[in-house]
Tab-separated table of C-alpha atoms in Angstrom:
chain	number	residue	atom	x	y	z
H	1088	MET	CA	90.665	47.955	-26.064
H	1089	SER	CA	92.414	48.851	-22.579
H	1090	ALA	CA	91.259	47.596	-19.581
H	1091	ASP	CA	90.322	51.515	-18.409
H	1092	MET	CA	87.888	51.967	-20.775
H	1093	ASP	CA	84.100	51.497	-20.331
H	1094	PRO	CA	83.588	47.315	-20.443
H	1095	GLY	CA	79.880	47.936	-21.176
H	1096	LEU	CA	78.332	46.885	-17.761
H	1097	GLY	CA	75.042	45.989	-19.138
H	1098	LEU	CA	71.606	46.081	-17.588
H	1099	ASN	CA	72.109	44.407	-14.207
H	1100	ARG	CA	74.959	46.339	-12.581
H	1101	ALA	CA	74.964	43.798	-9.821
H	1102	VAL	CA	78.362	42.952	-10.591
H	1103	GLU	CA	81.094	45.565	-11.192
H	1104	SER	CA	83.972	43.943	-13.375
H	1105	HIS	CA	87.604	45.173	-13.215
H	1106	PRO	CA	88.998	43.048	-16.339
H	1107	ALA	CA	92.474	43.162	-17.653
H	1108	HIS	CA	91.275	43.609	-21.162
H	1109	VAL	CA	88.000	44.620	-23.214
H	1110	VAL	CA	87.760	43.100	-26.493
H	1111	GLU	CA	84.702	44.462	-28.175
H	1112	ALA	CA	84.118	41.736	-30.929
H	1113	ALA	CA	83.109	42.753	-34.156
H	1114	GLY	CA	83.261	39.157	-35.754
H	1115	ASP	CA	83.960	35.631	-35.084
H	1116	GLN	CA	87.866	36.201	-35.673
H	1117	ASP	CA	87.953	38.817	-32.936
H	1118	VAL	CA	86.760	35.940	-30.223
H	1119	VAL	CA	89.099	33.773	-31.499
H	1120	ALA	CA	91.723	36.425	-30.873
H	1121	ALA	CA	90.602	37.097	-27.531
H	1122	VAL	CA	90.375	33.550	-26.306
H	1123	ARG	CA	94.200	32.903	-27.765
H	1124	LEU	CA	95.076	36.227	-25.615
H	1125	ALA	CA	93.642	34.939	-22.529
H	1126	ALA	CA	95.549	31.354	-22.758
H	1127	GLU	CA	98.728	33.250	-23.516
H	1128	GLU	CA	98.227	35.130	-20.416
H	1129	LYS	CA	96.937	32.181	-18.340
H	1130	ARG	CA	93.697	34.608	-17.563
H	1131	ALA	CA	89.973	33.718	-17.300
H	1132	VAL	CA	87.590	34.314	-20.215
H	1133	GLY	CA	84.163	36.189	-19.576
H	1134	VAL	CA	81.323	37.422	-22.003
H	1135	LEU	CA	78.981	40.112	-21.904
H	1136	ALA	CA	76.250	40.914	-24.274
H	1137	THR	CA	73.110	42.680	-22.502
H	1138	GLY	CA	74.289	42.032	-19.026
H	1139	HIS	CA	71.030	40.613	-17.930
H	1140	GLY	CA	72.191	37.762	-16.262
H	1141	PRO	CA	75.561	38.677	-14.272
H	1142	SER	CA	77.380	35.948	-12.262
H	1143	LEU	CA	80.817	36.502	-11.232
H	1144	ALA	CA	83.390	39.927	-11.615
H	1145	ALA	CA	85.531	39.438	-14.834
H	1146	ASP	CA	88.579	41.258	-12.556
H	1147	GLY	CA	91.879	39.982	-14.315
H	1148	ALA	CA	90.015	38.521	-16.977
H	1149	VAL	CA	89.698	38.714	-20.877
H	1150	LEU	CA	86.147	40.319	-21.082
H	1151	VAL	CA	84.686	39.803	-24.636
H	1152	ASN	CA	81.616	42.442	-25.329
H	1153	THR	CA	79.818	41.146	-28.207
H	1154	ARG	CA	77.350	44.041	-28.610
H	1155	ARG	CA	78.429	44.732	-32.251
H	1156	MET	CA	77.391	41.229	-33.072
H	1157	HIS	CA	73.961	41.492	-33.919
H	1158	GLY	CA	73.547	40.102	-37.400
H	1159	VAL	CA	70.381	37.736	-37.948
H	1160	ARG	CA	69.308	35.816	-41.636
H	1161	VAL	CA	66.048	33.866	-41.829
H	1162	ASP	CA	65.551	30.954	-43.904
H	1163	ALA	CA	61.630	31.169	-44.646
H	1164	GLU	CA	61.629	28.331	-46.409
H	1165	ARG	CA	63.209	26.313	-43.956
H	1166	ALA	CA	62.239	27.952	-41.276
H	1167	THR	CA	65.083	28.893	-39.531
H	1168	ALA	CA	67.182	31.877	-38.518
H	1169	TRP	CA	70.963	32.150	-38.111
H	1170	ILE	CA	71.925	34.723	-34.773
H	1171	GLU	CA	74.812	36.125	-33.867
H	1172	ALA	CA	75.927	36.425	-30.319
H	1173	GLY	CA	75.184	39.936	-29.718
H	1174	ALA	CA	71.569	40.256	-30.955
H	1175	ARG	CA	68.741	40.935	-28.936
H	1176	TRP	CA	65.179	39.398	-29.268
H	1177	ARG	CA	63.837	42.565	-30.469
H	1178	ASP	CA	66.709	42.146	-33.373
H	1179	VAL	CA	65.327	38.577	-34.018
H	1180	LEU	CA	61.879	39.479	-33.989
H	1181	ALA	CA	62.512	42.544	-36.631
H	1182	HIS	CA	63.528	39.709	-39.219
H	1183	THR	CA	61.098	36.971	-38.710
H	1184	THR	CA	57.561	38.512	-38.220
H	1185	PRO	CA	57.579	39.625	-41.838
H	1186	HIS	CA	57.480	36.213	-42.587
H	1187	GLY	CA	54.619	35.131	-40.402
H	1188	LEU	CA	57.653	32.917	-38.384
H	1189	ALA	CA	58.417	33.274	-34.516
H	1190	PRO	CA	61.574	31.987	-32.744
H	1191	LEU	CA	61.052	30.677	-29.270
H	1192	ASN	CA	62.098	34.130	-27.813
H	1193	GLY	CA	61.602	35.309	-23.922
H	1194	ALA	CA	59.606	37.497	-22.779
H	1195	SER	CA	61.410	40.578	-22.884
H	1196	PRO	CA	62.394	41.576	-26.336
H	1197	ASP	CA	65.680	43.360	-25.161
H	1198	VAL	CA	67.481	39.757	-23.757
H	1199	GLY	CA	70.311	38.625	-25.526
H	1200	VAL	CA	69.581	35.545	-27.442
H	1201	ILE	CA	72.831	33.471	-27.143
H	1202	GLY	CA	72.804	33.448	-23.300
H	1203	TYR	CA	69.190	32.729	-23.042
H	1204	LEU	CA	69.610	29.519	-25.689
H	1205	THR	CA	72.516	28.117	-23.543
H	1206	GLY	CA	70.348	28.519	-20.298
H	1207	GLY	CA	67.626	26.704	-21.752
H	1208	GLY	CA	64.985	29.490	-22.465
H	1209	ALA	CA	61.359	29.573	-20.880
H	1210	GLY	CA	59.502	31.769	-23.182
H	1211	LEU	CA	56.111	32.752	-24.255
H	1212	LEU	CA	55.952	29.469	-26.727
H	1213	GLY	CA	57.548	27.193	-24.556
H	1214	ARG	CA	54.737	24.994	-22.993
H	1215	ARG	CA	53.728	24.290	-26.783
H	1216	PHE	CA	57.227	24.001	-28.107
H	1217	GLY	CA	59.725	23.603	-25.349
H	1218	PHE	CA	62.682	24.953	-24.211
H	1219	ALA	CA	64.707	27.453	-26.691
H	1220	ALA	CA	67.695	25.268	-26.513
H	1221	ASP	CA	65.808	22.454	-27.703
H	1222	HIS	CA	65.695	23.395	-31.303
H	1223	VAL	CA	68.729	24.807	-32.034
H	1224	ARG	CA	70.242	23.304	-34.938
H	1225	ARG	CA	73.904	24.556	-35.055
H	1226	LEU	CA	76.258	26.483	-33.045
H	1227	ARG	CA	79.301	28.170	-33.824
H	1228	LEU	CA	81.869	28.320	-31.084
H	1229	VAL	CA	85.365	29.018	-29.881
H	1230	THR	CA	86.741	26.654	-27.561
H	1231	ALA	CA	89.710	26.953	-24.519
H	1232	ASP	CA	92.290	25.917	-27.081
H	1233	GLY	CA	91.509	28.904	-29.386
H	1234	ARG	CA	89.588	26.757	-32.044
H	1235	PHE	CA	86.530	27.898	-34.057
H	1236	ARG	CA	84.322	24.904	-34.160
H	1237	GLU	CA	81.168	24.531	-35.764
H	1238	VAL	CA	79.293	22.029	-33.612
H	1239	THR	CA	75.798	19.520	-34.334
H	1240	ALA	CA	74.465	16.508	-33.111
H	1241	ASP	CA	76.539	14.937	-35.840
H	1242	THR	CA	79.410	16.601	-35.804
H	1243	ASP	CA	80.211	16.682	-31.836
H	1244	PRO	CA	77.243	15.233	-30.078
H	1245	ASP	CA	78.686	15.380	-26.671
H	1246	LEU	CA	79.810	18.829	-26.995
H	1247	PHE	CA	76.537	19.905	-28.901
H	1248	TRP	CA	74.544	18.514	-25.583
H	1249	ALA	CA	76.591	20.527	-23.272
H	1250	VAL	CA	76.279	23.846	-24.516
H	1251	ARG	CA	72.610	23.703	-25.331
H	1252	GLY	CA	72.070	24.378	-21.311
H	1253	GLY	CA	75.607	24.351	-20.104
H	1254	LYS	CA	75.625	28.388	-20.615
H	1255	ASP	CA	79.310	29.509	-21.583
H	1256	ASN	CA	81.289	26.861	-19.677
H	1257	PHE	CA	82.828	25.218	-22.927
H	1258	GLY	CA	82.924	28.273	-25.065
H	1259	LEU	CA	82.016	31.279	-26.315
H	1260	VAL	CA	79.081	30.807	-29.019
H	1261	VAL	CA	79.376	33.042	-31.543
H	1262	SER	CA	76.289	32.183	-33.721
H	1263	ALA	CA	73.614	29.991	-33.817
H	1264	GLU	CA	70.770	28.469	-36.114
H	1265	VAL	CA	67.375	27.602	-34.600
H	1266	ASP	CA	64.049	26.858	-35.371
H	1267	LEU	CA	61.543	29.528	-36.149
H	1268	PHE	CA	57.335	28.232	-35.699
H	1269	PRO	CA	54.403	29.310	-38.155
H	1270	VAL	CA	53.139	31.854	-35.308
H	1271	ALA	CA	51.879	34.722	-36.500
H	1272	ARG	CA	49.642	36.359	-33.846
H	1273	LEU	CA	48.910	35.982	-30.103
H	1274	TYR	CA	45.599	36.543	-28.008
H	1275	GLY	CA	47.713	38.106	-24.959
H	1276	GLY	CA	48.345	41.125	-22.694
H	1277	GLY	CA	47.635	41.664	-19.034
H	1278	LEU	CA	45.289	41.928	-16.399
H	1279	TYR	CA	46.290	44.360	-13.619
H	1280	PHE	CA	44.610	43.422	-10.176
H	1281	PRO	CA	44.624	45.491	-7.260
H	1282	ALA	CA	47.135	44.291	-4.558
H	1283	GLU	CA	44.190	43.654	-2.213
H	1284	ALA	CA	43.182	40.795	-4.836
H	1285	THR	CA	46.429	39.126	-4.705
H	1286	ALA	CA	45.047	36.072	-2.521
H	1287	GLU	CA	41.523	35.769	-4.825
H	1288	VAL	CA	43.578	36.017	-7.823
H	1289	LEU	CA	46.328	33.206	-7.014
H	1290	HIS	CA	43.848	31.102	-5.450
H	1291	ALA	CA	41.544	31.262	-9.212
H	1292	TYR	CA	45.023	30.636	-11.009
H	1293	ALA	CA	45.980	27.805	-9.410
H	1294	GLU	CA	42.780	26.167	-10.145
H	1295	TRP	CA	42.620	27.566	-13.948
H	1296	VAL	CA	46.150	26.451	-15.138
H	1297	ARG	CA	45.073	23.095	-14.578
H	1298	HIS	CA	42.974	22.759	-17.321
H	1299	LEU	CA	44.876	24.961	-19.777
H	1300	PRO	CA	46.096	23.656	-23.314
H	1301	GLU	CA	49.894	23.973	-23.860
H	1302	THR	CA	49.000	26.751	-26.467
H	1303	MET	CA	48.234	29.270	-23.364
H	1304	ALA	CA	51.257	30.581	-21.550
H	1305	THR	CA	50.906	32.308	-18.397
H	1306	SER	CA	52.348	34.118	-15.405
H	1307	VAL	CA	51.967	36.566	-12.356
H	1308	LEU	CA	53.783	39.186	-11.406
H	1309	LEU	CA	53.514	40.694	-7.985
H	1310	ALA	CA	55.033	44.094	-8.169
H	1311	ARG	CA	54.782	47.685	-7.330
H	1312	ASN	CA	54.528	50.357	-10.125
H	1313	THR	CA	56.722	53.626	-10.248
H	1314	ASP	CA	54.900	56.542	-9.949
H	1315	LEU	CA	56.022	58.328	-13.054
H	1316	PRO	CA	54.376	59.492	-16.022
H	1317	ASP	CA	55.244	56.609	-18.255
H	1318	ALA	CA	53.462	53.933	-15.813
H	1319	PRO	CA	49.694	53.702	-16.990
H	1320	GLU	CA	47.796	56.078	-14.796
H	1321	PRO	CA	45.223	53.376	-13.463
H	1322	LEU	CA	48.647	51.439	-12.346
H	1323	ARG	CA	51.005	54.804	-11.188
H	1324	GLY	CA	52.374	54.160	-7.824
H	1325	ARG	CA	50.307	51.280	-7.101
H	1326	SER	CA	51.222	47.134	-6.204
H	1327	VAL	CA	49.349	45.230	-8.340
H	1328	THR	CA	48.780	41.479	-9.399
H	1329	HIS	CA	49.726	41.232	-12.769
H	1330	LEU	CA	48.611	38.334	-14.741
H	1331	ARG	CA	50.440	37.778	-18.084
H	1332	ILE	CA	48.800	35.789	-20.965
H	1333	ALA	CA	50.492	34.551	-24.268
H	1334	TYR	CA	47.846	32.341	-25.965
H	1335	SER	CA	48.827	31.199	-29.541
H	1336	GLY	CA	45.511	29.730	-30.909
H	1337	ASP	CA	42.496	31.054	-32.408
H	1338	PRO	CA	42.002	34.231	-30.367
H	1339	ALA	CA	38.084	33.592	-30.219
H	1340	GLU	CA	39.126	30.444	-27.965
H	1341	GLY	CA	41.548	32.531	-26.054
H	1342	GLU	CA	38.895	34.999	-24.960
H	1343	ARG	CA	37.063	32.219	-23.790
H	1344	LEU	CA	40.041	30.666	-22.004
H	1345	VAL	CA	40.581	34.120	-20.339
H	1346	ARG	CA	36.934	34.841	-19.383
H	1347	PRO	CA	36.985	33.440	-15.846
H	1348	MET	CA	39.854	35.484	-14.967
H	1349	ARG	CA	38.503	38.550	-16.427
H	1350	ALA	CA	35.137	38.011	-14.077
H	1351	LEU	CA	37.273	37.994	-11.142
H	1352	ARG	CA	36.340	40.616	-8.399
H	1353	PRO	CA	37.611	43.229	-7.582
H	1354	ALA	CA	37.991	43.643	-11.667
H	1355	ALA	CA	41.374	44.498	-12.948
H	1356	LEU	CA	42.291	48.088	-13.183
H	1357	LEU	CA	43.641	47.619	-16.427
H	1358	ASP	CA	42.941	45.023	-19.229
H	1359	THR	CA	45.468	44.846	-22.156
H	1360	VAL	CA	44.747	41.576	-23.530
H	1361	ARG	CA	43.949	41.571	-27.179
H	1362	ASP	CA	44.687	40.236	-30.498
H	1363	MET	CA	48.310	41.161	-31.611
H	1364	PRO	CA	50.701	40.489	-34.199
H	1365	TYR	CA	53.425	38.543	-32.614
H	1366	ALA	CA	56.007	41.598	-33.375
H	1367	ASP	CA	54.012	43.061	-30.234
H	1368	SER	CA	54.749	39.960	-27.909
H	1369	GLY	CA	57.091	41.907	-25.666
H	1370	THR	CA	54.303	44.368	-24.536
H	1371	ILE	CA	52.549	41.318	-22.929
H	1372	HIS	CA	55.106	41.258	-19.649
H	1373	HIS	CA	55.992	44.805	-20.187
H	1374	ASP	CA	59.525	44.237	-18.436
H	1375	PRO	CA	61.338	47.740	-17.941
H	1376	VAL	CA	64.710	48.215	-19.921
H	1377	SER	CA	65.164	52.055	-20.216
H	1378	ALA	CA	67.291	52.079	-17.338
H	1379	PRO	CA	70.106	49.973	-15.536
H	1380	TYR	CA	69.225	48.726	-12.482
H	1381	VAL	CA	71.077	46.473	-9.370
H	1382	ALA	CA	69.340	43.350	-8.372
H	1383	SER	CA	70.002	40.217	-6.612
H	1384	ASP	CA	68.070	37.395	-8.715
H	1385	ARG	CA	67.167	34.098	-7.394
H	1386	ASN	CA	64.676	31.403	-8.233
H	1387	VAL	CA	63.321	28.041	-7.203
H	1388	LEU	CA	61.316	25.599	-9.545
H	1389	LEU	CA	58.202	24.407	-7.814
H	1390	GLY	CA	56.499	21.038	-8.452
H	1391	GLU	CA	53.076	21.848	-7.602
H	1392	LEU	CA	50.931	25.022	-6.835
H	1393	THR	CA	48.682	23.979	-4.112
H	1394	ALA	CA	46.416	26.324	-1.707
H	1395	GLY	CA	49.208	26.006	1.108
H	1396	THR	CA	51.466	27.519	-1.637
H	1397	VAL	CA	49.442	30.305	-2.623
H	1398	ASP	CA	48.572	30.997	0.899
H	1399	THR	CA	52.438	30.836	1.823
H	1400	LEU	CA	53.109	33.006	-1.387
H	1401	VAL	CA	50.605	35.704	-0.506
H	1402	ALA	CA	51.781	35.889	3.151
H	1403	LEU	CA	55.242	36.496	2.335
H	1404	THR	CA	54.314	38.741	-0.788
H	1405	ALA	CA	51.695	41.229	0.078
H	1406	PRO	CA	52.404	44.594	0.351
H	1407	ASP	CA	51.726	45.095	4.187
H	1408	THR	CA	54.040	42.118	4.869
H	1409	GLY	CA	57.032	44.226	3.574
H	1410	GLY	CA	57.292	41.467	0.730
H	1411	GLY	CA	56.122	43.995	-1.670
H	1412	ALA	CA	59.393	45.555	-1.811
H	1413	PHE	CA	60.597	43.245	-4.026
H	1414	PRO	CA	58.509	42.036	-7.226
H	1415	THR	CA	58.204	38.118	-7.323
H	1416	GLU	CA	56.923	36.250	-10.844
H	1417	LEU	CA	54.978	32.965	-10.904
H	1418	ARG	CA	55.516	31.321	-14.051
H	1419	HIS	CA	53.829	28.286	-15.607
H	1420	PHE	CA	55.724	25.526	-17.104
H	1421	GLY	CA	54.757	21.725	-17.841
H	1422	GLY	CA	53.632	20.910	-21.169
H	1423	ALA	CA	56.214	20.364	-23.933
H	1424	TYR	CA	58.986	21.772	-21.199
H	1425	ALA	CA	58.110	18.336	-19.572
H	1426	ARG	CA	59.024	16.065	-22.461
H	1427	PRO	CA	62.931	15.504	-23.509
H	1428	PRO	CA	63.819	16.878	-26.727
H	1429	LYS	CA	64.524	15.188	-29.944
H	1430	VAL	CA	67.883	16.054	-29.659
H	1431	PRO	CA	69.188	15.400	-26.230
H	1432	ASN	CA	70.707	18.618	-23.992
H	1433	CYS	CA	71.843	18.881	-20.754
H	1434	VAL	CA	68.776	21.391	-19.750
H	1435	GLY	CA	67.542	20.559	-16.650
H	1436	GLY	CA	64.244	21.724	-14.507
H	1437	ARG	CA	61.822	19.471	-16.771
H	1438	ASP	CA	60.098	18.232	-14.127
H	1439	ALA	CA	58.970	21.775	-12.600
H	1440	ALA	CA	55.078	22.681	-12.871
H	1441	PHE	CA	56.484	26.380	-12.096
H	1442	SER	CA	59.153	28.640	-11.348
H	1443	LEU	CA	59.241	31.484	-9.019
H	1444	PHE	CA	61.460	34.037	-9.159
H	1445	PRO	CA	61.945	36.931	-6.913
H	1446	ARG	CA	64.083	39.692	-7.892
H	1447	ALA	CA	65.379	41.841	-4.743
H	1448	THR	CA	67.595	44.881	-4.685
H	1449	PRO	CA	70.475	44.270	-2.469
H	1450	GLU	CA	69.836	45.808	0.929
H	1451	PRO	CA	70.027	43.415	3.582
H	1452	ASP	CA	66.509	43.477	4.897
H	1453	ILE	CA	65.082	43.007	1.360
H	1454	LEU	CA	67.612	40.039	0.998
H	1455	ARG	CA	66.485	38.242	4.122
H	1456	ARG	CA	62.624	38.842	3.221
H	1457	ARG	CA	63.424	37.211	-0.302
H	1458	ASP	CA	65.264	34.384	1.270
H	1459	ASP	CA	62.777	33.616	3.933
H	1460	LEU	CA	60.463	33.337	0.845
H	1461	LEU	CA	62.224	30.866	-0.966
H	1462	ALA	CA	62.757	28.975	2.538
H	1463	TRP	CA	59.104	28.603	2.898
H	1464	LEU	CA	58.238	27.223	-0.286
H	1465	ARG	CA	60.980	24.275	-0.163
H	1466	PRO	CA	58.019	21.846	0.726
H	1467	TRP	CA	56.788	22.457	-2.640
H	1468	SER	CA	59.982	22.755	-4.407
H	1469	THR	CA	61.553	20.403	-6.995
H	1470	GLY	CA	65.156	21.406	-5.525
H	1471	GLY	CA	66.046	22.674	-8.673
H	1472	ILE	CA	66.729	26.270	-10.202
H	1473	SER	CA	66.949	27.718	-13.703
H	1474	LEU	CA	70.227	29.581	-14.623
H	1475	ASN	CA	68.337	31.906	-16.689
H	1476	PHE	CA	67.175	33.018	-13.447
H	1477	ALA	CA	69.839	32.884	-11.295
H	1478	GLY	CA	72.172	35.844	-9.801
H	1479	VAL	CA	75.097	36.683	-8.342
H	1480	GLU	CA	74.697	34.820	-5.320
H	1481	ASP	CA	74.133	31.553	-6.999
H	1482	THR	CA	77.415	31.090	-7.994
H	1483	ALA	CA	78.438	28.482	-5.611
H	1484	PRO	CA	78.929	24.802	-6.897
H	1485	GLU	CA	75.780	23.421	-5.071
H	1486	ARG	CA	73.738	26.110	-6.328
H	1487	VAL	CA	74.756	25.490	-10.053
H	1488	ARG	CA	74.548	21.718	-9.778
H	1489	ALA	CA	70.950	22.292	-8.517
H	1490	ALA	CA	70.155	23.168	-12.395
H	1491	TYR	CA	71.126	20.135	-13.434
H	1492	ALA	CA	70.090	16.283	-12.918
H	1493	PRO	CA	72.569	14.493	-11.186
H	1494	ALA	CA	73.922	12.101	-13.691
H	1495	ASP	CA	73.936	15.005	-15.821
H	1496	PHE	CA	75.882	17.385	-14.091
H	1497	ASP	CA	78.488	14.457	-13.695
H	1498	ARG	CA	78.776	14.166	-17.377
H	1499	LEU	CA	78.988	18.186	-17.984
H	1500	ARG	CA	82.390	17.678	-15.274
H	1501	THR	CA	83.282	15.276	-17.280
H	1502	LEU	CA	83.285	17.064	-20.820
H	1503	LYS	CA	84.714	20.017	-19.021
H	1504	ALA	CA	87.933	18.551	-18.053
H	1505	ARG	CA	88.036	17.432	-21.728
H	1506	HIS	CA	87.495	20.905	-23.610
H	1507	ASP	CA	88.289	23.385	-20.710
H	1508	PRO	CA	90.669	21.455	-18.032
H	1509	ASP	CA	92.192	24.718	-17.042
H	1510	ASN	CA	88.465	25.978	-16.623
H	1511	MET	CA	89.461	29.117	-18.311
H	1512	PHE	CA	85.487	29.797	-19.124
H	1513	ARG	CA	84.782	30.170	-15.343
H	1514	ILE	CA	83.324	33.508	-15.282
H	1515	ASN	CA	80.232	32.147	-15.374
H	1516	PHE	CA	77.696	29.934	-13.294
H	1517	ASN	CA	80.421	27.428	-13.482
H	1518	ILE	CA	80.846	23.753	-13.981
H	1519	PRO	CA	84.499	22.778	-12.653
H	1520	PRO	CA	86.265	20.054	-14.548
H	1521	LYS	CA	85.993	16.610	-13.152
H	1522	GLY	CA	88.838	16.564	-10.636
H	1523	ASP	CA	89.002	20.146	-9.774
H	1524	ASP	CA	87.274	20.544	-6.538
H	1525	ARG	CA	88.214	23.961	-5.490
């Protein structure tokens, strides 16, 4: 495909790329050919699946679009799925849920699987089972030398360690085999409280989550709903505090656990929490995916959620402070996220109790308010970030380094020098090769 054709900008259009070549890959060999072309012309290589997590512009590069590679195969007896590079979680759910099996998918079924997996992957079952990257069994990828490799913990433990958490710094992943779990239903949905209840809800939430089992995943979104017909009538045009719930145990126990939050006053404007098939899990967060947008994502990982943390969050995100101008999500971590996986990988952030993820539009005043929020939360920060919640302002080396333990980042740079010494795979949240300090 020539460079003047639509490269497929994706969902978040915070970056506009002008690549030298765009490859609409239909299979593994197309990816091999793209990488070899980039090597021959001494160009960088970038990859685009759904476009949820843009980083750098792929100007002058070879941009590989994997959206045509969306195949999924399920082995129900082994409880595994084989997933191609362009598949979204909705494709995987359509194949796994008829078997009563669930992947460790993200909250949005529209997110691309491979970018999510290689960035760690924190989803609706993560507190129970861990990061999605912890349950990757095999990877097929094309490395900088144009070779097609199948990588496991046995065949190449160093590369397998690095790719699971290192994003696309070590090659372009064309497919992956992942574990599935016997979760057929969830007790989940949302409690949508009016904005004036934000302080009460967040203080109650901070105490409530201390006693939750690992089978309960929760988050809170502070956001303003659109004044459009597709928004539910009680929420239309209103700022709300949206408590999201995904409980993977017995629904009666889930109802008992949620009861204290349902009892808060003022009462929720809308309550969608119910027993649901896992296939409907995307309705819990109800993330909008119908139209492209431009957003400058940032995030911080928090070690605790104290009364002071909540007071700071409320003061800087309440609608009457102007903070309501951008959505802000607080997500509960801990549980299995904090435990090292059976097969080690480089995913960082295991010391986090929560993530805080504001999504701002690029107007200078909005960005300043967002940065003020992140700065005021530093006393409770672990110092880390999640690459899957990072944005176009997070590509500087010090920001990428914050996603990893220091020793792991040093090891990643050493492995980068071995597998990609010319840093061909740099259109991303880049890990530079050891010895390259540009």
